[in-house]
């Protein structure tokens, strides 16, 4: 009873005080409870894929959003995780429960390698350099078709679990753990350093921060998370093919990131949860079926036109205000800050408004 | 108020009952394909023709009750996204309640689609993907994959057999007309993964077939000029240019071979050469270019010519091989009526034993549920461009075939 009361108090004082946190809590509850009330196999499949891609999108955001290392070849890590897990599972007969970790480990190593090779590059040069890596990996796959399965990929993989609901829970729980893990990391001192590196790397280095080490670590962590997503994907579909390394996937994750809002972690996750089911839903209508990619593009363009920082920061700015004194966030309906009691919306007279304009 | 609510509720329930009763009268067949591409268009066109014919004739007779065929159009988007393809299969099975699945094109995607269909124990008639692995799954794990049958095309290995069979026929003609014992063959394969195995097979098999391989040239699939390659082939004295081309370079090869008045004749796979627009695209210079194909107005079976003519009349173009969804639906009708059931287990056993006369082939299945390859039955046809017309020339035993021509020397 004590723990229940304490949990409720925590929820009331820490979560329900802010609309964004309330929304996040509702989303977590929906992710965990939806299959229990609506166990449709098709919906579960869409949501399973959504959860897997949400991990992938969040991992890209840690790298691109927080350190400004915009990776145009993020599918490399996804594909590396998928292929590693598939090959180890199929050729060595290992349990997929072990090989998904191996997939993440190989992607982590590749993160170090790519990060190291691109260490001296910045901005568009870095992005273009990263674009080359999945293409190199594809070339390698096609060069050794007996080993990699060539154009067809590796099929006949074992699933982690059998039933659609169990598969959904593997994907959704993995997603929640990884996304909240990345969020916590980004919200820690480590994350603050990453912000500093992105905003001014020279200044960060002048402050005594070993920026190279941080950038390498972020590359590796982002790679590992994307690789884990790739491994889950391969065992869910029972196929790891060249499509896991295709440029389309690398660009897809960039679209998710920018649509949702970079440097947020939850932004790209929200984008995947909106866009992936939406495009699938549009595809179920014959009238839209073949136009769904066009509709998808129009939606993305409209959002970027009217919400240049992405969807989630725009929504957050609408439902929350920042205290001018203590900088804490408050619900949009509050007049006084919940922490320092400063006025959140100062009454502005006509004369003051005029002065403001001048 | 309460009474009108109850009446409304009852009406709603009745509507639901009638709706489900109406659905019970139909057999739902999902047509899976990349509908934004020509392969998907032909999947759908062939299926539409079959549906209209069968429904007009009274439907499918199941246990003395006629049932109409209802098609579900599922855009798999498989060329761009494998997950989209699996989602489409799940949707048609669980949402649209499809009884049968037909289609698929990209092998990587079809493998993943096959998994979903097998999870649900749904009969899936492949009509596009050629990779051997799809049939190998049936042999390796029969109880899981037995619901898969590849209706078209023949598996990749058999495709190569067809290519070499036609090559042998052309080589024989060259031996006779040009009085040479060992015809020279130049391999012209676009730089792509799919050509690697074929190039290897050609380098190994052609010498055994008493032909000399004079070299391998590999332009890009999108090359706009192949002068260097064709000059080298000319210098090598090749009699045959064995083409393995799927991209637009196929047009360039046809045009430039004509411009150079090459003495060598082109045979092989030239996807552009299969299209009706090829002659115009090659500026009318692709004389004697030949390629594998599926449909022509020849009597591959008694049903070929009527089908091709009806297809051309309805869609104003020639069918491609994925239009064999037409045959797949007719085969389903035949086995359902024979077995008097929609039960997948019984139908699988019946399909395994069937010999179905389709429009492009006479179909029987092997233990992998792949087509049994046979010239004149499932091996397809070969066509040659002659004076702006696509002329079928192989297999020569089929009624309506015309002679293969060599360039004048």
XYZ file of C-alpha atoms in Angstrom:
767
model
C 0.000 0.000 0.000
C 2.867 2.304 0.885
C 4.531 1.666 -2.466
C 1.281 2.255 -4.317
C 0.774 5.538 -2.498
C 4.348 6.538 -3.217
C 4.082 5.600 -6.901
C 0.891 7.605 -7.201
C 2.533 10.570 -5.518
C 5.478 10.334 -7.909
C 3.146 10.169 -10.867
C 1.097 13.100 -9.629
C 4.065 15.307 -8.735
C 6.561 14.386 -11.448
C 4.617 13.091 -14.413
C 1.140 14.547 -14.486
C 2.426 18.076 -13.828
C 3.583 18.357 -17.422
C 1.515 17.506 -20.513
C 4.569 16.096 -22.347
C 5.309 13.671 -19.511
C 1.640 12.759 -19.262
C 1.592 12.027 -22.963
C 4.739 9.904 -22.625
C 3.191 7.950 -19.730
C -0.004 7.385 -21.718
C 2.056 6.243 -24.702
C 3.984 3.735 -22.564
C 0.739 2.428 -21.092
C -0.783 2.139 -24.576
C 2.274 0.324 -25.932
C 2.146 -2.178 -23.076
C -1.611 -2.664 -22.849
C -2.871 -2.370 -26.425
C -2.321 -6.031 -27.408
C -4.253 -7.149 -24.346
C -7.344 -5.277 -25.460
C -6.837 -5.471 -29.246
C -4.837 -8.496 -30.336
C -5.383 -8.219 -34.118
C -2.448 -9.945 -35.859
C -2.125 -7.293 -38.555
C -2.077 -4.430 -36.064
C 0.470 -6.313 -33.960
C 2.699 -6.760 -37.007
C 2.576 -3.047 -37.830
C 3.290 -2.127 -34.223
C 6.120 -4.648 -33.963
C 7.789 -3.125 -37.015
C 7.087 0.342 -35.609
C 8.845 -0.527 -32.336
C 11.873 -1.904 -34.201
C 12.147 1.184 -36.388
C 11.637 3.414 -33.328
C 14.854 1.990 -31.828
C 16.603 2.638 -35.132
C 15.316 6.233 -35.303
C 16.229 6.996 -31.680
C 19.771 5.706 -32.241
C 20.175 8.011 -35.247
C 18.984 10.965 -33.170
C 21.574 10.371 -30.469
C 24.286 10.581 -33.086
C 22.900 13.245 -35.412
C 20.786 15.295 -33.045
C 22.998 15.427 -29.959
C 26.473 15.519 -31.472
C 25.572 16.979 -34.857
C 27.191 14.072 -36.693
C 24.468 13.701 -39.320
C 24.807 10.138 -40.520
C 23.467 9.461 -44.014
C 24.501 5.815 -43.842
C 22.874 4.693 -40.623
C 21.511 1.581 -42.352
C 25.066 0.223 -42.132
C 24.556 -0.515 -38.435
C 21.027 -1.852 -38.962
C 22.224 -4.165 -41.724
C 25.341 -5.210 -39.813
C 23.213 -6.219 -36.837
C 20.770 -8.081 -39.085
C 23.442 -9.967 -41.020
C 25.617 -10.777 -38.009
C 22.740 -12.195 -36.031
C 21.404 -14.061 -39.071
C 24.750 -15.589 -40.006
C 25.615 -16.620 -36.455
C 22.194 -18.071 -35.885
C 22.057 -19.969 -39.157
C 25.683 -21.034 -39.690
C 26.740 -21.611 -36.076
C 23.355 -22.793 -34.857
C 23.363 -20.339 -31.946
C 20.169 -19.222 -30.260
C 18.815 -15.943 -31.659
C 18.615 -14.731 -28.067
C 22.418 -14.760 -28.081
C 22.993 -13.634 -31.640
C 20.963 -10.424 -31.381
C 23.542 -9.273 -28.828
C 26.321 -10.307 -31.177
C 24.623 -8.248 -33.879
C 24.601 -5.247 -31.573
C 28.261 -5.869 -30.664
C 29.403 -5.976 -34.290
C 27.418 -2.811 -35.016
C 29.079 -1.204 -31.974
C 32.490 -2.123 -33.370
C 31.519 -0.748 -36.785
C 30.382 2.421 -35.020
C 33.907 2.808 -33.645
C 35.417 2.141 -37.073
C 33.165 4.575 -38.945
C 33.528 7.143 -36.176
C 37.307 6.835 -36.251
C 37.521 7.085 -40.030
C 35.242 10.131 -40.056
C 36.782 11.782 -37.006
C 38.269 14.696 -38.913
C 35.195 15.339 -41.023
C 32.363 17.697 -40.161
C 29.035 18.823 -41.573
C 28.138 17.752 -45.076
C 31.565 16.130 -45.595
C 30.879 13.783 -42.687
C 27.374 13.023 -43.981
C 28.628 12.208 -47.468
C 31.428 10.045 -46.098
C 29.020 8.040 -43.952
C 26.809 7.551 -47.012
C 29.550 5.442 -48.564
C 29.784 2.812 -45.809
C 26.517 0.900 -46.411
C 27.327 0.935 -50.119
C 30.706 -0.635 -49.374
C 28.979 -3.212 -47.171
C 26.519 -3.998 -49.970
C 29.419 -4.447 -52.369
C 31.047 -6.861 -49.917
C 27.832 -8.852 -49.607
C 27.524 -9.181 -53.355
C 31.210 -10.045 -53.691
C 30.817 -13.089 -51.436
C 27.373 -14.453 -52.305
C 28.103 -17.955 -50.988
C 28.683 -16.513 -47.545
C 26.175 -13.661 -47.495
C 23.392 -15.072 -49.637
C 24.088 -12.374 -52.251
C 21.099 -10.612 -53.691
C 18.646 -12.867 -51.867
C 20.123 -12.492 -48.394
C 19.862 -15.039 -45.609
C 16.518 -16.637 -45.013
C 14.985 -19.327 -42.853
C 16.035 -17.657 -39.607
C 14.552 -18.735 -36.321
C 12.210 -16.316 -34.597
C 13.009 -15.166 -31.088
C 9.511 -16.177 -30.033
C 6.652 -17.774 -31.893
C 3.360 -15.965 -31.407
C 2.577 -12.492 -32.814
C 1.881 -11.152 -29.320
C 5.145 -12.492 -27.910
C 7.021 -10.989 -30.860
C 5.307 -7.693 -30.198
C 6.314 -7.703 -26.547
C 9.937 -8.568 -27.377
C 10.058 -5.602 -29.769
C 8.107 -3.187 -27.585
C 9.959 -3.938 -24.356
C 13.300 -3.710 -26.173
C 12.180 -0.416 -27.639
C 11.086 1.010 -24.293
C 14.308 -0.030 -22.560
C 16.560 1.278 -25.328
C 14.646 4.498 -25.965
C 14.440 5.397 -22.273
C 18.085 4.375 -21.896
C 19.130 6.687 -24.720
C 16.885 9.413 -23.316
C 18.461 9.087 -19.875
C 21.910 9.166 -21.447
C 21.061 12.262 -23.448
C 19.604 13.906 -20.357
C 22.687 13.202 -18.242
C 25.975 15.130 -17.965
C 27.155 13.044 -20.874
C 24.309 14.498 -22.948
C 25.210 18.039 -21.943
C 28.740 17.443 -23.209
C 27.290 16.171 -26.480
C 25.243 19.369 -26.804
C 28.408 21.365 -26.224
C 30.268 19.424 -28.897
C 27.475 19.976 -31.399
C 27.179 23.693 -30.672
C 30.897 24.517 -30.659
C 33.421 21.705 -30.765
C 36.432 24.027 -30.526
C 35.057 25.656 -27.389
C 34.266 22.255 -25.911
C 37.812 21.088 -26.567
C 39.173 24.332 -25.110
C 37.203 23.519 -21.948
C 39.178 20.323 -21.533
C 36.645 17.893 -23.055
C 38.112 15.064 -25.075
C 35.653 15.553 -27.920
C 37.150 12.776 -30.053
C 36.480 10.221 -27.355
C 32.906 11.421 -26.871
C 32.186 11.348 -30.583
C 33.572 7.840 -30.907
C 31.554 6.607 -27.945
C 28.353 8.113 -29.362
C 29.021 6.544 -32.757
C 29.477 3.184 -31.036
C 26.373 3.464 -28.816
C 24.202 4.601 -31.724
C 25.623 1.781 -33.834
C 24.913 -0.802 -31.143
C 21.287 0.324 -30.729
C 20.716 0.346 -34.492
C 22.394 -3.057 -34.775
C 20.126 -4.472 -32.090
C 17.118 -3.158 -34.026
C 18.482 -4.754 -37.193
C 18.913 -8.099 -35.458
C 15.344 -7.974 -34.118
C 14.128 -7.108 -37.604
C 15.959 -10.053 -39.207
C 14.605 -12.606 -36.751
C 11.110 -11.191 -36.916
C 10.914 -11.325 -40.723
C 13.123 -14.453 -40.780
C 15.126 -12.809 -43.583
C 18.231 -10.614 -43.550
C 18.675 -9.223 -47.034
C 20.381 -6.368 -48.864
C 17.315 -4.201 -48.228
C 18.575 -3.769 -44.646
C 21.524 -1.822 -46.043
C 19.746 0.135 -48.736
C 20.067 3.885 -48.998
C 16.285 4.183 -48.770
C 16.454 2.974 -45.178
C 19.254 5.425 -44.345
C 17.202 8.293 -45.727
C 14.016 7.046 -44.099
C 15.585 7.400 -40.664
C 16.718 10.949 -41.481
C 13.120 11.814 -42.448
C 11.807 10.327 -39.203
C 14.390 12.269 -37.223
C 13.705 15.628 -38.838
C 9.929 15.122 -38.859
C 9.813 14.306 -35.149
C 12.406 16.849 -34.075
C 16.124 16.241 -33.654
C 18.015 16.211 -30.352
C 14.993 14.973 -28.456
C 15.139 11.122 -28.728
C 11.370 11.019 -28.288
C 10.829 13.098 -31.443
C 12.000 10.487 -33.973
C 10.224 7.796 -31.936
C 6.978 9.774 -32.157
C 7.602 10.270 -35.882
C 7.922 6.524 -36.447
C 4.785 5.874 -34.412
C 2.888 8.377 -36.557
C 4.357 7.910 -40.022
C 4.891 4.161 -40.222
C 1.318 3.136 -39.323
C -0.030 6.088 -41.328
C 1.674 5.044 -44.573
C 0.583 1.466 -43.961
C -2.971 2.585 -43.301
C -3.003 4.708 -46.447
C -1.742 1.701 -48.358
C -4.797 -0.290 -47.317
C -7.022 2.032 -49.382
C -6.999 1.214 -53.019
C -7.413 4.879 -53.927
C -4.312 5.831 -51.965
C -2.386 2.567 -52.261
C 0.055 3.542 -54.952
C 0.040 7.217 -53.986
C 0.934 6.621 -50.367
C 4.562 7.651 -50.783
C 3.454 10.892 -52.416
C 0.997 11.551 -49.579
C 3.732 10.678 -47.085
C 6.055 13.209 -48.744
C 3.386 15.930 -48.721
C 2.697 15.369 -45.006
C 6.400 15.523 -44.183
C 6.844 18.699 -46.254
C 3.852 20.398 -44.638
C 5.080 19.557 -41.153
C 8.552 20.842 -41.924
C 7.107 23.985 -43.489
C 4.946 24.902 -40.523
C 7.004 23.242 -37.770
C 10.630 23.788 -38.791
C 12.024 22.270 -35.578
C 9.916 19.176 -36.018
C 6.586 17.973 -34.721
C 7.305 17.214 -31.076
C 9.089 20.482 -30.172
C 6.181 22.346 -31.815
C 3.601 20.394 -29.817
C 5.630 20.788 -26.652
C 5.849 24.546 -27.123
C 2.081 24.661 -27.527
C 1.253 22.682 -24.396
C 4.035 23.909 -22.132
C 5.628 27.223 -21.289
C 9.081 27.899 -19.888
C 9.441 29.895 -16.702
C 11.335 33.114 -17.500
C 13.061 32.998 -14.117
C 13.992 29.355 -13.301
C 13.678 27.988 -16.873
C 11.552 25.057 -15.705
C 8.720 23.923 -17.942
C 5.080 24.313 -16.900
C 1.690 23.362 -18.283
C 0.284 25.932 -20.710
C -2.703 26.633 -18.429
C -0.593 27.642 -15.406
C -0.209 31.323 -14.628
C 2.557 30.871 -12.035
C 5.640 28.623 -12.218
C 5.088 25.365 -10.345
C 8.572 25.658 -8.774
C 9.474 29.310 -8.236
C 5.985 30.856 -8.490
C 7.174 33.450 -10.989
C 4.541 34.816 -13.355
C 4.571 32.747 -16.568
C 2.548 35.121 -18.770
C 3.190 38.739 -17.949
C 0.350 41.116 -18.745
C 1.618 43.351 -21.495
C 0.077 46.760 -21.915
C -0.443 48.392 -25.258
C 2.369 50.855 -24.602
C 4.788 48.086 -23.608
C 3.889 46.149 -26.735
C 4.699 49.257 -28.771
C 8.056 49.603 -27.024
C 8.678 45.950 -27.680
C 8.085 46.522 -31.361
C 10.470 49.447 -31.449
C -36.239 6.657 -27.795
C -35.264 3.273 -26.355
C -37.392 1.509 -28.966
C -35.731 3.292 -31.887
C -32.335 2.472 -30.383
C -33.205 -1.245 -30.188
C -34.601 -1.206 -33.739
C -31.425 0.469 -34.950
C -29.276 -2.078 -33.145
C -31.231 -4.964 -34.645
C -30.950 -3.477 -38.125
C -27.225 -3.121 -37.640
C -26.903 -6.747 -36.495
C -28.983 -7.967 -39.460
C -26.866 -5.939 -41.844
C -23.804 -7.631 -40.365
C -25.335 -11.086 -40.818
C -26.276 -10.382 -44.445
C -22.871 -8.899 -45.076
C -21.060 -11.983 -43.745
C -23.450 -14.238 -45.674
C -22.605 -12.350 -48.850
C -18.915 -12.793 -48.136
C -19.406 -16.519 -47.597
C -20.593 -16.742 -51.230
C -17.275 -15.521 -52.595
C -13.817 -16.976 -52.836
C -11.340 -14.296 -51.944
C -8.060 -14.280 -53.809
C -5.408 -11.732 -52.900
C -3.256 -10.546 -55.783
C 0.087 -9.492 -54.356
C 2.423 -7.393 -56.431
C 4.262 -4.102 -56.800
C 1.240 -2.399 -58.310
C 3.093 0.775 -59.247
C 5.352 -1.273 -61.527
C 4.704 -3.191 -64.729
C 5.049 -6.536 -62.932
C 2.238 -5.698 -60.513
C 0.090 -4.247 -63.278
C 0.299 -7.546 -65.139
C -0.370 -9.539 -61.964
C -3.590 -7.608 -61.586
C -4.553 -7.561 -65.265
C -4.236 -11.346 -65.600
C -6.229 -11.873 -62.401
C -8.966 -9.481 -63.519
C -9.397 -11.347 -66.767
C -9.655 -14.681 -64.988
C -12.132 -13.324 -62.438
C -14.387 -11.795 -65.076
C -14.384 -14.953 -67.189
C -15.078 -17.274 -64.260
C -17.738 -15.099 -62.658
C -19.474 -14.570 -66.000
C -19.596 -18.330 -66.460
C -21.278 -18.770 -63.071
C -18.348 -18.785 -60.656
C -16.611 -21.662 -58.958
C -18.705 -24.678 -58.067
C -18.017 -25.755 -54.481
C -20.216 -28.585 -53.226
C -22.942 -27.785 -55.735
C -23.029 -24.091 -54.818
C -21.601 -21.552 -57.214
C -19.270 -19.003 -55.663
C -18.057 -15.809 -57.246
C -14.392 -14.900 -57.199
C -13.521 -11.723 -55.334
C -10.084 -10.254 -55.932
C -8.190 -8.276 -53.314
C -5.626 -5.928 -54.795
C -2.604 -5.721 -52.469
C 0.213 -3.363 -53.360
C 3.243 -4.990 -51.753
C 5.642 -2.162 -52.627
C 8.195 -4.982 -52.467
C 10.692 -3.423 -54.854
C 11.182 -0.595 -52.363
C 10.431 -2.203 -49.003
C 10.433 -5.789 -47.762
C 8.491 -4.974 -44.545
C 5.739 -3.345 -46.644
C 5.393 -6.619 -48.528
C 5.016 -8.704 -45.364
C 2.546 -6.210 -43.944
C 0.457 -6.483 -47.102
C 0.345 -10.277 -46.808
C -0.647 -10.109 -43.147
C -3.344 -7.577 -43.994
C -4.973 -9.606 -46.760
C -4.944 -12.742 -44.616
C -6.108 -11.379 -41.284
C -8.139 -8.324 -42.309
C -9.471 -9.104 -45.761
C -9.793 -12.832 -44.998
C -8.217 -13.931 -48.269
C -8.588 -17.626 -49.034
C -5.671 -17.777 -51.460
C -2.629 -15.682 -52.301
C -1.153 -15.222 -55.765
C 1.751 -13.046 -56.913
C 5.047 -11.746 -55.594
C 8.017 -10.586 -57.645
C 11.237 -9.682 -55.775
C 12.779 -12.874 -54.404
C 14.039 -11.327 -51.145
C 10.567 -9.991 -50.422
C 8.783 -13.139 -51.542
C 10.864 -15.165 -49.083
C 9.592 -12.960 -46.264
C 6.041 -13.029 -47.677
C 6.249 -16.804 -47.882
C 6.930 -16.934 -44.130
C 3.780 -14.961 -43.306
C 1.632 -17.065 -45.635
C 3.009 -20.291 -44.176
C 2.374 -19.031 -40.623
C -1.295 -18.837 -41.588
C -1.267 -22.058 -43.689
C -2.532 -20.208 -46.771
C -1.951 -21.505 -50.269
C 0.428 -19.069 -51.983
C 0.940 -19.427 -55.746
C 4.118 -17.566 -56.683
C 3.893 -15.654 -59.952
C 7.102 -13.712 -60.374
C 10.071 -14.695 -58.217
C 12.565 -17.149 -59.697
C 15.005 -17.918 -56.897
C 15.537 -21.613 -56.131
C 15.481 -21.047 -52.371
C 11.702 -20.625 -52.418
C 11.235 -24.182 -53.609
C 14.086 -25.507 -51.542
C 12.166 -24.464 -48.438
C 9.393 -26.894 -49.429
C 11.873 -29.741 -49.732
C 13.651 -28.867 -46.484
C 10.529 -28.432 -44.361
C 7.548 -29.841 -46.201
C 5.009 -29.643 -43.399
C 5.527 -25.880 -43.029
C 6.125 -24.771 -46.632
C 3.855 -27.167 -48.545
C 1.337 -24.373 -49.177
C 3.791 -22.652 -51.523
C 3.747 -23.389 -55.266
C 5.708 -21.510 -57.915
C 3.317 -21.109 -60.823
C 5.645 -18.915 -62.871
C 8.471 -18.510 -63.858
C 10.655 -21.599 -63.868
C 13.306 -21.434 -61.148
C 16.560 -19.614 -61.917
C 18.510 -22.786 -62.686
C 15.910 -23.826 -65.263
C 15.991 -20.364 -66.789
C 19.659 -21.002 -67.575
C 18.721 -24.368 -69.074
C 16.346 -22.602 -71.447
C 18.996 -20.072 -72.423
C 21.477 -22.821 -73.269
C 18.871 -24.878 -75.112
C 18.112 -21.934 -77.405
C 21.826 -21.161 -77.702
C 22.420 -24.713 -78.882
C 19.719 -24.352 -81.508
C 21.221 -21.077 -82.791
C 24.738 -22.559 -82.769
C 23.490 -25.469 -84.843
C 22.055 -23.064 -87.420
C 25.373 -21.173 -87.526
C 27.293 -24.411 -87.996
C 25.100 -25.296 -90.952
C 24.857 -21.882 -92.612
C 28.361 -20.570 -91.940
C 30.197 -23.902 -92.207
C 31.992 -23.533 -88.926
C 32.358 -26.259 -86.320
C 32.927 -24.065 -83.299
C 30.800 -20.915 -83.215
C 32.365 -18.054 -81.275
C 30.350 -16.514 -78.446
C 30.931 -13.129 -76.798
C 29.435 -12.725 -73.327
C 27.855 -9.290 -72.867
C 26.546 -9.111 -69.308
C 25.615 -5.936 -67.487
C 27.503 -5.329 -64.263
C 24.981 -6.723 -61.797
C 24.781 -9.454 -59.236
C 22.151 -11.472 -61.095
C 24.422 -11.979 -64.106
C 27.327 -13.486 -62.126
C 25.970 -17.018 -61.927
C 24.894 -16.938 -65.584
C 28.336 -15.758 -66.712
C 29.955 -18.558 -64.731
C 27.570 -21.106 -66.196
C 28.192 -19.826 -69.730
C 31.966 -19.958 -69.341
C 31.665 -23.526 -68.106
C 28.953 -24.914 -70.385
C 29.553 -23.289 -73.763
C 32.935 -25.003 -74.414
C 31.272 -28.299 -73.513
C 28.620 -27.466 -76.124
C 31.421 -27.036 -78.719
C 31.348 -23.257 -78.679
C 34.247 -20.917 -78.030
C 33.892 -18.110 -75.517
C 35.880 -15.205 -76.995
C 35.537 -12.877 -74.035
C 33.406 -11.224 -71.405
C 32.284 -7.590 -71.633
C 30.444 -5.943 -68.750
C 28.916 -2.516 -69.416
C 26.826 -0.728 -66.820
C 23.099 -1.475 -66.838
C 22.527 2.199 -67.635
C 25.369 2.700 -70.142
C 24.492 4.992 -73.031
C 27.325 3.881 -75.278
C 28.779 0.432 -75.844
C 30.921 1.201 -78.883
C 34.099 0.006 -77.164
C 32.544 -3.314 -76.191
C 30.983 -3.927 -79.607
C 34.237 -3.025 -81.429
C 36.106 -5.546 -79.310
C 33.415 -8.173 -79.965
C 33.688 -7.481 -83.697
C 37.450 -7.867 -83.577
C 37.105 -11.134 -81.669
C 35.081 -12.492 -84.602
C 32.089 -13.514 -82.488
C 29.142 -15.198 -84.200
C 26.801 -14.848 -81.215
C 26.559 -12.101 -78.586
C 25.140 -13.758 -75.481
C 23.309 -10.881 -73.787
C 22.459 -10.725 -70.102
C 20.859 -7.298 -69.895
C 17.979 -6.052 -67.773
C 18.578 -2.312 -67.874
C 18.270 0.379 -70.563
C 21.663 -0.671 -71.942
C 19.663 -3.369 -73.768
C 18.277 -0.662 -76.092
C 21.750 0.793 -76.672
C 23.157 -2.631 -77.522
C 20.345 -3.269 -80.016
C 20.699 0.121 -81.672
C 24.477 0.170 -81.900
C 24.701 -3.416 -83.162
C 22.429 -2.315 -86.010
C 24.388 0.879 -86.642
C 27.628 -1.106 -86.870
C 26.047 -3.715 -89.180
C 27.460 -6.372 -86.941
C 27.686 -9.880 -88.300
C 27.139 -11.382 -84.873
C 23.589 -12.084 -83.726
C 22.392 -11.171 -80.224
C 20.709 -13.834 -78.113
C 20.037 -14.057 -74.390
C 18.102 -12.023 -71.869
C 17.293 -8.490 -72.934
C 14.440 -7.213 -70.816
C 14.070 -4.060 -72.921
C 13.913 -6.268 -75.985
C 10.809 -7.966 -74.592
C 8.861 -4.700 -74.695
C 6.705 -3.643 -77.606
C 8.384 -0.234 -77.693
C 11.866 -1.695 -78.131
C 12.051 -1.360 -81.915
C 11.158 2.329 -81.788
C 13.439 2.957 -78.789
C 16.340 1.414 -80.725
C 15.586 3.744 -83.669
C 14.494 0.800 -85.799
C 17.991 -0.631 -85.858
C 17.653 -3.627 -83.544
C 17.318 -6.066 -86.425
C 17.864 -9.711 -85.368
C 18.148 -8.978 -81.647
C 16.627 -11.958 -79.847
C 15.580 -12.601 -76.275
C 13.712 -14.938 -73.979
C 10.011 -14.143 -73.640
C 6.779 -15.653 -72.326
C 3.847 -14.754 -74.535
C 3.387 -14.518 -78.298
C 0.589 -15.375 -80.671
C 1.749 -18.960 -81.070
C 0.121 -22.165 -79.943
C 2.194 -22.941 -76.872
C -1.056 -24.406 -75.650
C -4.540 -24.225 -77.191
C -5.299 -21.349 -74.816
C -2.318 -19.114 -75.655
C -3.587 -17.291 -78.742
C -7.100 -16.506 -77.422
C -5.617 -15.232 -74.162
C -2.975 -13.048 -75.804
C -5.538 -11.569 -78.196
C -8.051 -10.901 -75.403
C -5.335 -9.351 -73.237
C -4.137 -7.098 -76.051
C -7.677 -6.046 -76.815
C -8.451 -5.202 -73.186
C -5.170 -3.634 -72.064
C -3.723 -2.512 -75.429
C -0.399 -4.213 -74.768
C 1.203 -7.642 -74.659
C 1.071 -9.551 -71.372
C 4.293 -10.159 -69.448
C 5.029 -13.350 -67.537
C 3.448 -12.086 -64.296
C 0.073 -12.070 -66.070
C 0.133 -15.813 -65.417
C -2.045 -14.965 -62.405
C -4.746 -15.655 -65.018
C -3.654 -19.282 -65.256
C -3.094 -19.610 -61.523
C -6.714 -18.628 -60.817
C -8.010 -21.033 -63.454
C -5.900 -23.794 -61.902
C -7.326 -22.997 -58.462
C -10.835 -23.189 -59.906
C -10.063 -26.591 -61.391
C -8.724 -28.091 -58.146
C -11.439 -26.558 -55.977
C -14.167 -27.978 -58.211
C -12.429 -31.340 -58.366
C -11.987 -31.588 -54.596
C -15.243 -29.800 -53.771
C -13.581 -27.913 -50.947
C -11.572 -24.849 -49.990
C -9.595 -26.812 -47.440
C -5.915 -26.009 -47.968
C -4.644 -29.466 -46.970
C -6.791 -31.236 -49.576
C -6.061 -28.647 -52.243
C -2.295 -28.919 -51.723
C -2.472 -32.644 -52.396
C -4.569 -32.007 -55.506
C -2.245 -29.296 -56.875
C 0.726 -31.617 -56.406
C -0.886 -34.078 -58.819
C -2.359 -31.661 -61.342
C -1.350 -31.170 -64.953
C -2.830 -27.832 -65.809
C -2.935 -26.479 -69.323
C -2.441 -22.759 -68.959
C -1.979 -20.011 -71.520
C 1.815 -19.858 -71.429
C 2.712 -23.311 -70.187
C 1.544 -26.777 -69.318
C 2.107 -26.970 -65.602
C 3.123 -29.849 -63.378
C 4.913 -29.495 -60.063
C 7.934 -31.354 -58.677
C 8.611 -32.241 -55.050
C 9.808 -28.693 -54.377
C 6.519 -27.383 -55.776
C 8.523 -25.838 -58.629
C 7.491 -26.138 -62.248
C 8.797 -29.244 -63.970
C 10.990 -27.815 -66.740
C 10.259 -29.087 -70.213
C 10.764 -27.583 -73.662
C 7.395 -26.776 -75.180
C 5.684 -26.962 -71.797
C 7.236 -24.623 -69.243
C 10.510 -23.440 -70.774
C 8.965 -20.327 -72.328
C 9.684 -19.044 -75.809
C 12.386 -17.137 -77.650
C 11.660 -14.176 -79.918
C 13.674 -12.240 -82.491
C 13.131 -8.728 -83.802
C 12.701 -8.913 -87.575
C 11.773 -5.766 -89.525
C 10.013 -4.163 -86.586
C 8.121 -7.285 -85.548
C 8.795 -9.501 -82.547
C 8.899 -12.932 -84.157
C 8.749 -16.087 -82.031
C 11.214 -18.776 -83.210
C 11.745 -21.261 -80.371
C 10.793 -23.977 -79.505
C 10.537 -24.873 -83.210
C 8.057 -27.670 -82.560
C 5.334 -25.223 -81.497
C 2.813 -24.265 -84.169
C 3.228 -20.676 -85.322
C 6.986 -20.413 -84.835
C 8.992 -18.716 -87.579
C 12.609 -19.197 -88.704
C 15.460 -17.559 -86.784
C 17.470 -15.288 -89.068
C 21.175 -14.531 -89.105
C 22.624 -11.221 -90.344
C 23.894 -11.341 -93.922
C 27.643 -11.885 -94.230
